[in-house]
Coordinates of C-alpha atoms and ligand atoms in Angstrom, one line a residue:
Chain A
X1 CA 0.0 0.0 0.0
X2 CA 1.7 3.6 -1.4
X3 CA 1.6 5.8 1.5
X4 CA -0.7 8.9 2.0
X5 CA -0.1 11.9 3.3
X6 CA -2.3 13.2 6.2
X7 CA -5.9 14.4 4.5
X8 CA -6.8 16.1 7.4
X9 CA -4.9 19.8 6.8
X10 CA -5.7 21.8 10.3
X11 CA -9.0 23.2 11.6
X12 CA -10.3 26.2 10.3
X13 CA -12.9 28.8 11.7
X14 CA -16.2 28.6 9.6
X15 CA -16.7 32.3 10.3
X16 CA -13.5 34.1 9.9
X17 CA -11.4 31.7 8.2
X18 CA -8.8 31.5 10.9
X19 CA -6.5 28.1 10.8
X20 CA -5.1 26.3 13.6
X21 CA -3.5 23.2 14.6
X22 CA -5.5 19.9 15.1
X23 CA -6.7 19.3 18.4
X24 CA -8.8 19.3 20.7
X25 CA -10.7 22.8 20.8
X26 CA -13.3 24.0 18.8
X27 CA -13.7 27.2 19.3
X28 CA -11.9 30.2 17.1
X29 CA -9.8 32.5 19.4
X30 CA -10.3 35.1 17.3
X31 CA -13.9 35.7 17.3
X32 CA -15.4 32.7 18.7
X33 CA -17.3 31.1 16.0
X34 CA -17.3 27.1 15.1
X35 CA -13.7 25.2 14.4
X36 CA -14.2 22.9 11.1
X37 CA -11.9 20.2 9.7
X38 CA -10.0 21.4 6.8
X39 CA -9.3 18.5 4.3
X40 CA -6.0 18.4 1.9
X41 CA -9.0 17.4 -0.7
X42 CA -5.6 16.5 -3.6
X43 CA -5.4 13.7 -1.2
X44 CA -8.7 12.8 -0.3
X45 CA -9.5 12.6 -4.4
X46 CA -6.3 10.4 -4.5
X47 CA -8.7 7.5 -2.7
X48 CA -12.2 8.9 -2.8
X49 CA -13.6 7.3 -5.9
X50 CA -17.3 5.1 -6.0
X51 CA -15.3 2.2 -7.2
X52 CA -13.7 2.1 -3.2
X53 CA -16.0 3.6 -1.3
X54 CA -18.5 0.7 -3.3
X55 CA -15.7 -1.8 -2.1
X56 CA -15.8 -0.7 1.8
X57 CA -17.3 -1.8 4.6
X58 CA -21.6 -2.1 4.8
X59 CA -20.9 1.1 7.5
X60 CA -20.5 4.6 7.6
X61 CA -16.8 3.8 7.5
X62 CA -16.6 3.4 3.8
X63 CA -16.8 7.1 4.0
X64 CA -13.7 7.1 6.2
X65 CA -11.3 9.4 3.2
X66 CA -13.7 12.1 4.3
X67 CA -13.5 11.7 7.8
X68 CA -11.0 12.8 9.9
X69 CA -9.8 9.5 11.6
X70 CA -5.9 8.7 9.9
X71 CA -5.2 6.2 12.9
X72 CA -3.5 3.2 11.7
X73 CA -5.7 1.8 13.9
X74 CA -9.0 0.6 13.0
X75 CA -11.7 3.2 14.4
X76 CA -13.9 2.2 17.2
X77 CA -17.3 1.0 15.4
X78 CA -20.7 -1.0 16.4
X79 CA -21.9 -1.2 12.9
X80 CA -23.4 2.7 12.5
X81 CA -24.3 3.6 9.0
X82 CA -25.6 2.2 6.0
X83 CA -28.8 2.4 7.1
X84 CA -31.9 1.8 5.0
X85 CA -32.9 4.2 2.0
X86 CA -36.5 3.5 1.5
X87 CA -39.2 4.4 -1.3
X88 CA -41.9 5.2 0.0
X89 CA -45.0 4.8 -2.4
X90 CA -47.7 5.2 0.7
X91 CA -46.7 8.3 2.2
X92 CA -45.8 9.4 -1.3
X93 CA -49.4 9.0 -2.6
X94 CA -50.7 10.6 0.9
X95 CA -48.8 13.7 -0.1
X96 CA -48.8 13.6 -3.9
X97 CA -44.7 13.0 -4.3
X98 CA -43.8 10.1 -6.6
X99 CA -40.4 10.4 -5.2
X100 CA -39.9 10.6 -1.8
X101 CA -37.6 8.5 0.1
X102 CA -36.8 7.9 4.1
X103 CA -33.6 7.5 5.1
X104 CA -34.1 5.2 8.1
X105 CA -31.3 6.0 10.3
X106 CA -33.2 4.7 13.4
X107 CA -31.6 2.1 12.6
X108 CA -28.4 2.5 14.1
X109 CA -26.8 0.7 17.1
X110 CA -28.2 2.8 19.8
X111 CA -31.1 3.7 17.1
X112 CA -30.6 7.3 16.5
X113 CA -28.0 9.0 14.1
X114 CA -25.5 9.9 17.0
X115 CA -23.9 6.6 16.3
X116 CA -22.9 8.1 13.3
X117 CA -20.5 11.3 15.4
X118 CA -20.2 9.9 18.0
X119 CA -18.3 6.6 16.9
X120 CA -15.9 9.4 14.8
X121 CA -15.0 11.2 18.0
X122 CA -14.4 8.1 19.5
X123 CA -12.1 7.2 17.4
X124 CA -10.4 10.3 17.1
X125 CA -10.2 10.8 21.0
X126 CA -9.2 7.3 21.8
X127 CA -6.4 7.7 19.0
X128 CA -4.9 10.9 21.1
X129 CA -4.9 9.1 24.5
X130 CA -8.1 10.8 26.2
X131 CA -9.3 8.0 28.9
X132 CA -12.9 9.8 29.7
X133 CA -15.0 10.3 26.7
X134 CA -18.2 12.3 27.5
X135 CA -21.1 14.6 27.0
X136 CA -24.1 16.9 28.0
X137 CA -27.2 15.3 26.3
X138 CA -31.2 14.5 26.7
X139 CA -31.3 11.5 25.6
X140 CA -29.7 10.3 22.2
X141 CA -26.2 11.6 22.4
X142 CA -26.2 10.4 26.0
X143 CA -26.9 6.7 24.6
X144 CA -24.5 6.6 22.2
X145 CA -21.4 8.2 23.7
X146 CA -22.0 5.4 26.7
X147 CA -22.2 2.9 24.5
X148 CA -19.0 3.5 22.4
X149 CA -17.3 4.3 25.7
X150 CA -17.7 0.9 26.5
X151 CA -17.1 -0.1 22.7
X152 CA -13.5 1.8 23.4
X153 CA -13.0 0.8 26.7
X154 CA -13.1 4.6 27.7
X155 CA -15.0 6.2 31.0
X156 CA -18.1 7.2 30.2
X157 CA -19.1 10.7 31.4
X158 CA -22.9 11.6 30.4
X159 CA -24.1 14.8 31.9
X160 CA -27.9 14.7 32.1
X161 CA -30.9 17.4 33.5
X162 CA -32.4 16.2 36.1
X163 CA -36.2 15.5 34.9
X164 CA -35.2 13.4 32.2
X165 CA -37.8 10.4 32.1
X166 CA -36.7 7.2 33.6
X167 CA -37.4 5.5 29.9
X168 CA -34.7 7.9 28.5
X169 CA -32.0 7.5 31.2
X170 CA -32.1 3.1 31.5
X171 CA -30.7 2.8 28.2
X172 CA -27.9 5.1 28.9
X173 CA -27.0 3.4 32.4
X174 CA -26.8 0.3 31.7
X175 CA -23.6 0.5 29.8
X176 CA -22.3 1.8 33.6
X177 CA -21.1 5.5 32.7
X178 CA -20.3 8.2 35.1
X179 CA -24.1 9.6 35.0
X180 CA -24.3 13.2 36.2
X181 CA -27.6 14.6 36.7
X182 CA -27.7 18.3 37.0
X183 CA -30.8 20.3 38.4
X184 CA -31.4 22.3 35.3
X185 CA -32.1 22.8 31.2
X186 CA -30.4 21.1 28.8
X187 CA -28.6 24.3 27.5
X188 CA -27.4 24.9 31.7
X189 CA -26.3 21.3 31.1
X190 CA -24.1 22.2 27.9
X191 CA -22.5 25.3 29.8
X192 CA -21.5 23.2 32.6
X193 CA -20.2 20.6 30.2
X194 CA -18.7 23.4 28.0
X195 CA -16.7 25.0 31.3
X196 CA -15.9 20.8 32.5
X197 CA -14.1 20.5 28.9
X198 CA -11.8 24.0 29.9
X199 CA -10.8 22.7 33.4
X200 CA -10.6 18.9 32.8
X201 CA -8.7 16.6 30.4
X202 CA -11.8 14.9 29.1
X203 CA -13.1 14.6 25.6
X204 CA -16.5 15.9 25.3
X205 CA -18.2 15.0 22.3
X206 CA -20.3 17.9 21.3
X207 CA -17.7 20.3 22.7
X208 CA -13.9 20.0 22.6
X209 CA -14.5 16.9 20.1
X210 CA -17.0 18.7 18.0
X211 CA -15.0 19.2 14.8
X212 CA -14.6 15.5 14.5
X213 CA -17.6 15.1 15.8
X214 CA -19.7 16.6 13.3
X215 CA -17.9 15.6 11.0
X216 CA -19.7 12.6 11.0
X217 CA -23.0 13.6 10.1
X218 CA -22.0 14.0 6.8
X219 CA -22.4 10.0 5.8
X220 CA -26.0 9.9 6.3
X221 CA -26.0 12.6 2.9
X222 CA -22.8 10.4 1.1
X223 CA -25.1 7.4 1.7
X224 CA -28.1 8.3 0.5
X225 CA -26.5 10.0 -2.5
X226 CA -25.3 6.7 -3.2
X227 CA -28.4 4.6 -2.6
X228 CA -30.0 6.8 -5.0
X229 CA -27.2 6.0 -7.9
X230 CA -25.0 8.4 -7.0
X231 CA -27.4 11.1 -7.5
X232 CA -28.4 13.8 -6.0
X233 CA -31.8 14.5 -4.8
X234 CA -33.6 17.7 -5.2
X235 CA -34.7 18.5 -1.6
X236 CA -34.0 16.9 1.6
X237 CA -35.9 17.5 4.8
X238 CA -33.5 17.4 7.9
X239 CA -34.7 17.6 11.7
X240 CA -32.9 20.8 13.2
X241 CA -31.3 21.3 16.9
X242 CA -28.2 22.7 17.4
X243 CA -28.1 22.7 13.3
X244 CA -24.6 21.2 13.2
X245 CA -25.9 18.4 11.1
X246 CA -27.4 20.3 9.0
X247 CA -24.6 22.4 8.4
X248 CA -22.9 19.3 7.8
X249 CA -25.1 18.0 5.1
X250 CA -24.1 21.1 2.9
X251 CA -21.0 20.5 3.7
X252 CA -21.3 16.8 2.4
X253 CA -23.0 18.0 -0.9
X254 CA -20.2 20.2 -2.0
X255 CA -18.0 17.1 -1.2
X256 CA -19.3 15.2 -3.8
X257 CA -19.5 17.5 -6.3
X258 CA -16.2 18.8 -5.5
X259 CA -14.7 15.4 -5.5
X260 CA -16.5 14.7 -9.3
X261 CA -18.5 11.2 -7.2
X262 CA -21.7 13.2 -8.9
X263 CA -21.9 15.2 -11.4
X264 CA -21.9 18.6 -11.2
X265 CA -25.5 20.3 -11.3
X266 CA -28.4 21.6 -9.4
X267 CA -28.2 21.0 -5.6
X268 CA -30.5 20.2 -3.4
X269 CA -32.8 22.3 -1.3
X270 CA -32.4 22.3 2.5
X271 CA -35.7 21.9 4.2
X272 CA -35.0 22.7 8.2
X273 CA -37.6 20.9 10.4
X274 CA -38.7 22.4 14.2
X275 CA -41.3 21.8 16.6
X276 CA -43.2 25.3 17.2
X277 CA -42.3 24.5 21.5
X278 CA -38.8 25.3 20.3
X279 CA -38.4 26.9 17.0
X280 CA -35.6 29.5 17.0
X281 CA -34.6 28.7 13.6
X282 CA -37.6 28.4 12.2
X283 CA -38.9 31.9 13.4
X284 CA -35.2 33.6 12.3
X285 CA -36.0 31.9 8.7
X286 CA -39.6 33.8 8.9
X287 CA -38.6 37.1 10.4
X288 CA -36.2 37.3 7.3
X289 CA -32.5 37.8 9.3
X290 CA -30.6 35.2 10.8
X291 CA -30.4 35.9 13.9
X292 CA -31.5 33.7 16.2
X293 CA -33.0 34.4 19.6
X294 CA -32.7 31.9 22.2
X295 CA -35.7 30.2 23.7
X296 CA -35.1 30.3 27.3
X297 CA -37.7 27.5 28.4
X298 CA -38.4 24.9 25.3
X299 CA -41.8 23.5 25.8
X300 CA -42.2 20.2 23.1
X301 CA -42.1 16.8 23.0
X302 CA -39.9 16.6 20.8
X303 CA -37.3 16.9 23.4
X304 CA -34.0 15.7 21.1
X305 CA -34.6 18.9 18.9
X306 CA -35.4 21.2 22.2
X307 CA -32.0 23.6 22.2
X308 CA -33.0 27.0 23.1
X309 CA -29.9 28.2 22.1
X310 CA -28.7 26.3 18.7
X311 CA -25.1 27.1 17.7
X312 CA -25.2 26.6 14.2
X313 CA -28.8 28.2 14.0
X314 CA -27.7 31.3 11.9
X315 CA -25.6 29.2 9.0
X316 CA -28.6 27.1 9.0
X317 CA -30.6 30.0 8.0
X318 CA -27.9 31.0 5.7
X319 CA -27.4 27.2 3.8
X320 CA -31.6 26.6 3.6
X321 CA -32.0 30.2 1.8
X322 CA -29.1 29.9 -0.1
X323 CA -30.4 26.5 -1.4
X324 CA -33.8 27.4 -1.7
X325 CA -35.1 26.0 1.2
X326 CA -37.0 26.7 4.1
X327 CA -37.1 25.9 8.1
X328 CA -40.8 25.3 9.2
X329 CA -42.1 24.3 12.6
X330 CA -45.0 22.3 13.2
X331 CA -47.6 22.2 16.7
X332 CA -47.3 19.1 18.8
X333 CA -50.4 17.1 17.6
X334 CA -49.1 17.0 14.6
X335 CA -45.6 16.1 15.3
X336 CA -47.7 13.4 17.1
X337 CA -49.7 12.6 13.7
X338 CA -46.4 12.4 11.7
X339 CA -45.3 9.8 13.9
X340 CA -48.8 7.6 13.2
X341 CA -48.5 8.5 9.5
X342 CA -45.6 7.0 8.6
X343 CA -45.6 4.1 11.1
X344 CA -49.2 3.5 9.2
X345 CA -48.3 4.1 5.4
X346 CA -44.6 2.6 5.5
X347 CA -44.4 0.8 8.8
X348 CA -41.4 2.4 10.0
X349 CA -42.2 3.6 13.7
X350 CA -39.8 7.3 14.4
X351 CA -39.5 9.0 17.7
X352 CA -41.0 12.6 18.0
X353 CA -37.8 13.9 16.3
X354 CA -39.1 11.9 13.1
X355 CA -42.8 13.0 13.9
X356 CA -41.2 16.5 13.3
X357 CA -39.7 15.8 10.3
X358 CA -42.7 13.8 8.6
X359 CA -45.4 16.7 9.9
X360 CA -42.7 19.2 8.5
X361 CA -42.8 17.3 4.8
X362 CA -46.6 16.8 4.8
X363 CA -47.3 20.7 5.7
X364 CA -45.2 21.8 2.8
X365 CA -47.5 19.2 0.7
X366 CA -49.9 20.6 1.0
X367 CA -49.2 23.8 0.8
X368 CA -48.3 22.9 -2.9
X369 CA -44.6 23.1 -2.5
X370 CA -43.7 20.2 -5.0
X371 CA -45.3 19.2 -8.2
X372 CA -45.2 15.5 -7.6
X373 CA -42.0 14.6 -9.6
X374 CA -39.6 15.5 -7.7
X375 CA -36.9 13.1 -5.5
X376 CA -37.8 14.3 -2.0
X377 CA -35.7 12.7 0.5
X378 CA -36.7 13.0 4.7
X379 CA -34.2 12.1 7.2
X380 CA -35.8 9.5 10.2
X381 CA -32.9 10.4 12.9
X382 CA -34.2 8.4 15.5
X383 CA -36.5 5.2 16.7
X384 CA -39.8 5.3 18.0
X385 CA -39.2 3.5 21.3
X386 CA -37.1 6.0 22.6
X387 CA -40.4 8.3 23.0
X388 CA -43.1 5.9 23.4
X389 CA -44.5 7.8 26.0
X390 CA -45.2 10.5 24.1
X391 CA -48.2 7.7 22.4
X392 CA -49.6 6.9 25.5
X393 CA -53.6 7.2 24.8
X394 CA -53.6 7.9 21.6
X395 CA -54.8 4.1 20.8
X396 CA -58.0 2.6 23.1
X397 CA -56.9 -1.0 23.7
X398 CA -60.3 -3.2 22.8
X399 CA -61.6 -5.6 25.6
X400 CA -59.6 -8.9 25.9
X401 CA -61.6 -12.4 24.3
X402 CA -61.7 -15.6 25.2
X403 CA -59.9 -18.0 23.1
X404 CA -62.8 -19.3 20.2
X405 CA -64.1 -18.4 16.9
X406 CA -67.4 -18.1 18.7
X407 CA -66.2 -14.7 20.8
X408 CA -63.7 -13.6 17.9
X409 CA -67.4 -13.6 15.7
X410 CA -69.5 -12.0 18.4
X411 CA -66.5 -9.2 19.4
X412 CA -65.8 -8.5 15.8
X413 CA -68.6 -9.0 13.6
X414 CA -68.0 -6.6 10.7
X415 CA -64.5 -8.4 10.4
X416 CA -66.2 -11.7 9.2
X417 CA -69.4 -10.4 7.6
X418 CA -68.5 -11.4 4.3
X419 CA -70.6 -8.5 2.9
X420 CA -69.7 -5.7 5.1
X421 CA -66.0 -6.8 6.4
X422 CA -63.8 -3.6 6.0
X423 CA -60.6 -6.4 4.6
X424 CA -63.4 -8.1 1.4
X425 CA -61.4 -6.1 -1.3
X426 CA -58.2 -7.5 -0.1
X427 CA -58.9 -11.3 0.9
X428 CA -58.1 -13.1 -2.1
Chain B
X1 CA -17.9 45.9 43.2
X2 CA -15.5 43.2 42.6
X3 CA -16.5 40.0 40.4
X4 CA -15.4 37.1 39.5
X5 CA -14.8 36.4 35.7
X6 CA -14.5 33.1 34.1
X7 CA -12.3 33.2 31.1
X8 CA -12.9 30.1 28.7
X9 CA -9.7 28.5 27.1
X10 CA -9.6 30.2 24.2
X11 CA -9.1 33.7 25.8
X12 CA -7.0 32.6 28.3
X13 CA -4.1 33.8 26.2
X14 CA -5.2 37.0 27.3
X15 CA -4.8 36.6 31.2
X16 CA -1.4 34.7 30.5
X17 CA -3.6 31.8 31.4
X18 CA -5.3 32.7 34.3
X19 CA -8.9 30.9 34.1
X20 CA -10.6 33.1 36.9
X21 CA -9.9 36.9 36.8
X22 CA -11.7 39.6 40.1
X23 CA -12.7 42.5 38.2
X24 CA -14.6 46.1 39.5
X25 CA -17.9 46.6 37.7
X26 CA -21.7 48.0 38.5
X27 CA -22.9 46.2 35.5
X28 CA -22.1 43.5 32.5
X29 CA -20.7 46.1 30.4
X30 CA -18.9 48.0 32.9
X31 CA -16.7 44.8 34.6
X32 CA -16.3 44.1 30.6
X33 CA -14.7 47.1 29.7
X34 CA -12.8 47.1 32.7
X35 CA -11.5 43.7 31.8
X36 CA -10.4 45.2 28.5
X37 CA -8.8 48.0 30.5
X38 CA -6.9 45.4 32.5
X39 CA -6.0 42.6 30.1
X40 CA -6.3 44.5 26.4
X41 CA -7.4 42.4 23.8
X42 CA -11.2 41.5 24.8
X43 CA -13.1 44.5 24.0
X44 CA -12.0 43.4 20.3
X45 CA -12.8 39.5 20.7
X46 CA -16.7 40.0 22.9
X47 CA -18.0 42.8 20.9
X48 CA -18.8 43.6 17.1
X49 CA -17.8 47.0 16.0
X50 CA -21.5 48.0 16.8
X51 CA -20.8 47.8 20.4
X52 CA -23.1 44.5 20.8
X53 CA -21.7 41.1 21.9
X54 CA -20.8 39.0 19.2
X55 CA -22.7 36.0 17.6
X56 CA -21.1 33.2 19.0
X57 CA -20.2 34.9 23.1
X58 CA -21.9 34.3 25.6
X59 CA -22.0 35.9 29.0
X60 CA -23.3 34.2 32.7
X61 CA -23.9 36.0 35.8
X62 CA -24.6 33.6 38.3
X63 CA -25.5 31.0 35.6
X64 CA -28.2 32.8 34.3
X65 CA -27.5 34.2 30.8
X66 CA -27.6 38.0 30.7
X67 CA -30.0 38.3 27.5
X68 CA -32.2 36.9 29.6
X69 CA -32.0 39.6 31.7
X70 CA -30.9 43.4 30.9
X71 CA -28.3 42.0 28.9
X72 CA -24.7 44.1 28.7
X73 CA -26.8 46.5 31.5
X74 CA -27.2 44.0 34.0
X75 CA -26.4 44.9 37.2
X76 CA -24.1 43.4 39.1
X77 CA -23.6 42.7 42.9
X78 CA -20.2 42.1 45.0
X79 CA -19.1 38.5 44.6
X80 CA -21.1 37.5 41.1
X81 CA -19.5 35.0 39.2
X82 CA -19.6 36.4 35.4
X83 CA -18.9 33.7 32.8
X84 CA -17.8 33.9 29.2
X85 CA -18.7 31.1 27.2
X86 CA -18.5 30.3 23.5
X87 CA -22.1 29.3 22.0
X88 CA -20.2 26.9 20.1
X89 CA -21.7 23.5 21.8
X90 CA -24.8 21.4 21.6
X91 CA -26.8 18.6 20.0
X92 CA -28.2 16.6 22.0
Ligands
PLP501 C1 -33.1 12.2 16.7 C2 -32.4 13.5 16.5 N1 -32.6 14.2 15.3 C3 -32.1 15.4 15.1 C4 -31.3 16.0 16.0 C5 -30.7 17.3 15.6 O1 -29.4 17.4 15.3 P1 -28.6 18.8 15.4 O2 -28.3 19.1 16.8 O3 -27.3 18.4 14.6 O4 -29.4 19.8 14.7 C6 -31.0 15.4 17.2 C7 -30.1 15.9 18.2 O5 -29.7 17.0 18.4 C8 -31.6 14.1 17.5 O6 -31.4 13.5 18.6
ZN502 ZN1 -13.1 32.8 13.7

């Protein structure tokens, strides 16, 4: 094998430009704004070609020449990636789109995208010797940095609010990290976290490891570029937090094109997705400016896109107008009917992130946004379980039979009525 | 009134490295100029040239984030802890 040079050039500020060495930080001295990974893309093209990424592993890591993980070790991994791209013909003909596709990336090893940044700041911080590998989170970040903690053999260090539901914090605990609950909001949470990551010499994932980090994200685009054929799409509806991935996701596009894996042409739109409880973005992208005032007390169920204060809120304002896009936020019952829509046409069950995402899509339906023929792509970032609660109710439970054909025909008559049964048309 | 001021690593270059500063204020923007005054160099990395904090800084007293109160007027008492943090964090 020839040897490479290092890909991975030094990070760079997104806002001012300013370069500096790779490491740990992630914040721009000079004026504050986000560090990014700056690739040495003549290398990167030296190996980036759809004949080797086709040839690499059924994961994310087939990506890994646009990733900033050079360790000739092999990076710590539980599978994440290469998740489903689905058609989905149901949901299309519910909302007149031909096209539209679901990129199921519930279907990840703690079930939510995370797996996808978090096992690439793993890597990278197991790599430069950190022993505690950790993070301020609500519920899906928390799950997967305790997971690939113990994936790595790391400490686990998952900072928490106090009123999380016990549903939420089980799956987190049993993979035995340090688990810190803290009376306050999530965003209270990340300045603790953020002011832990100056004093101590831990990695935190979404703070000093954030340029790796989000770096990440970008797969879930690279992947469903190539499910589609190696084409690009002409919108794609992303659920938005923090907007990192988001960001990301442009960042991703640009890749590809730069990189000549598609051709070059007409991006795609970037449709931002809210819930109206927390919706910062959403009312910057209405108001007309970008910036962004922070919600101080988020009130949604969607509680993994509830940051009051979202980091990469203003570029996500920028990248959606820029591409023709928009960031919309829906109310909670029907971030609650988005979930039973697409569980019902395409039998894939999302959390309330999801519902988000699907009520956001179906909204701009209907609105008349697309003529039917275009390839809509919306991105499922996380599994149902992880908010059942949120369904409680919502489905009466019928009485309980005994046991015979006798009480199934006198509980459910229009079922075997030949005449009237609500199933005739499709008993063959 | 004397406060103490958090300085996050990446303007710690400014204090020679000292990551807790006690500086004399009556409000936000009075303890921040006088942290200019004292260790040049911030005045030019907290504010845009429009004299309002930039995009990405945020400022603490006592924890609670001072656009949620009167913002750069917010008064101050003796003994407040004033943090600087960078909004650069997140995702849950
Ligand atoms: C399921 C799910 N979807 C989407 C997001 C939003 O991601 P971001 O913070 O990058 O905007 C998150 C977490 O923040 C999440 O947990
Ligand atoms: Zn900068």
């Amino acid at each position: 094998m020839s040897h490479l040079p290092p890909r991975v050039r030094a990070l760079r500020c997104r806002a001012c430009g300013t370069e500096v060495p790779v490491g740990p930080v992630h914040v721009c001295e000079q004026c504050f704004g986000p560090l990014e990974v700056a690739y040495d893309y003549a290398v990167v093209a030296r190996t980036a070609t759809r004949a080797a990424i086709e040839a690499g592993p059924m994961s994310m890591w087939r990506y890994h020449m646009l990733l900033p993980y050079e360790d000739p070790a092999p990076p710590v991994t539980l599978g994440e990636g290469m998740t489903p791209l689905v058609h989905a013909p149901r949901l299309g003909e519910v909302l007149g789109l031909r096209h539209l596709y679901i990129k199921n990336d519930s279907l990840n090893p703690t079930n939510s995208f995370k797996d996808r940044v978090v096992s690439v700041a793993t890597s990278w911080a197991r790599a430069r010797g950190f022993q505690v590998l950790g993070c301020a989170s609500t519920g899906n970040l928390a799950n997967a940095v305790a997971a690939y903690a113990a994936r790595a053999g790391l400490r686990g260090l998952v900072v928490i609010p106090d009123d999380l539901e016990p549903n939420k914090v089980a799956p987190t605990a049993v993979f035995a990290p340090e688990l810190v609950r803290v009376h306050g909001t999530y965003d209270e949470v990340n300045r603790l976290c953020s002011e832990l990551a100056d004093s101590q010499p831990w990695g935190f994932c979404n703070i000093n490891l954030r340029p790796f980090y989000s770096e990440g994200s970008k797969t879930l685009t690279f992947e469903t570029v190539e499910q589609l054929g190696w084409r690009l799409p002409d919108e794609i509806i992303i659920p938005v937090a923090s907007g990192s991935q988001f960001v990301k996701h442009h960042k991703a596009i640009e890749e590809l094109v730069d990189l000549g894996l598609v051709p070059d042409g007409p991006r795609p739109r970037l449709t931002g997705a809210q819930a109206l409880g927390c919706s910062p973005v959403a009312r910057a992208f209405a108001s007309g400016s970008d910036h962004i005032v922070p919600v101080r007390e988020p009130r949604t169920i969607a509680k993994s896109l509830a940051i009051g204060n979202p980091s990469d809120g203003a570029d996500v304002v920028r990248l959606a107008r820029a591409s023709g896009g928009v960031v919309v936020a829906v109310e909670e019952e029907q971030i609650l009917e988005g979930m039973e829509l697409l569980a019902r046409a395409e039998g894939i069950f999302t959390e309330t992130a999801g519902g988000v995402t699907v009520a956001v899509l179906k909204q701009l339906a209907e609105a008349g946004r697309w003529t039917g023929d275009e390839t809509v792509v919306a991105y499922i970032t996380g599994h149902g379980l992880k908010t059942v609660d949120s369904l409680s109710g919502r489905t009466e439970l019928a009485e309980p039979i005994p046991p015979s054909l006798r009480a199934f025909r006198r509980a459910y008559p229009e079922l075997v009525n030949p005449d009237a049964s609500p199933w005739r048309a499709s008993t063959g | 009134m004397a406060v103490t001021v958090r300085v996050p690593g990446p303007l710690r270059r400014l204090t020679a490295g000292a990551p807790e500063v006690q500086i004399e204020g009556a409000t936000v923007a009075e303890a921040l100029r006088n942290l200019d005054g004292r260790f040049p160099g911030f005045a030019d990395r907290l504010y845009e040239p429009d004299g309002q904090l930039k995009q990405f800084v945020n400022v603490y007293r006592n924890d609670e984030d001072v656009r949620f109160a009167s913002g750069l007027e917010t008064a101050l008492e003796d003994g407040d802890d004033l943090s600087i943090v960078p909004a650069v964090a997140g995702g849950r």
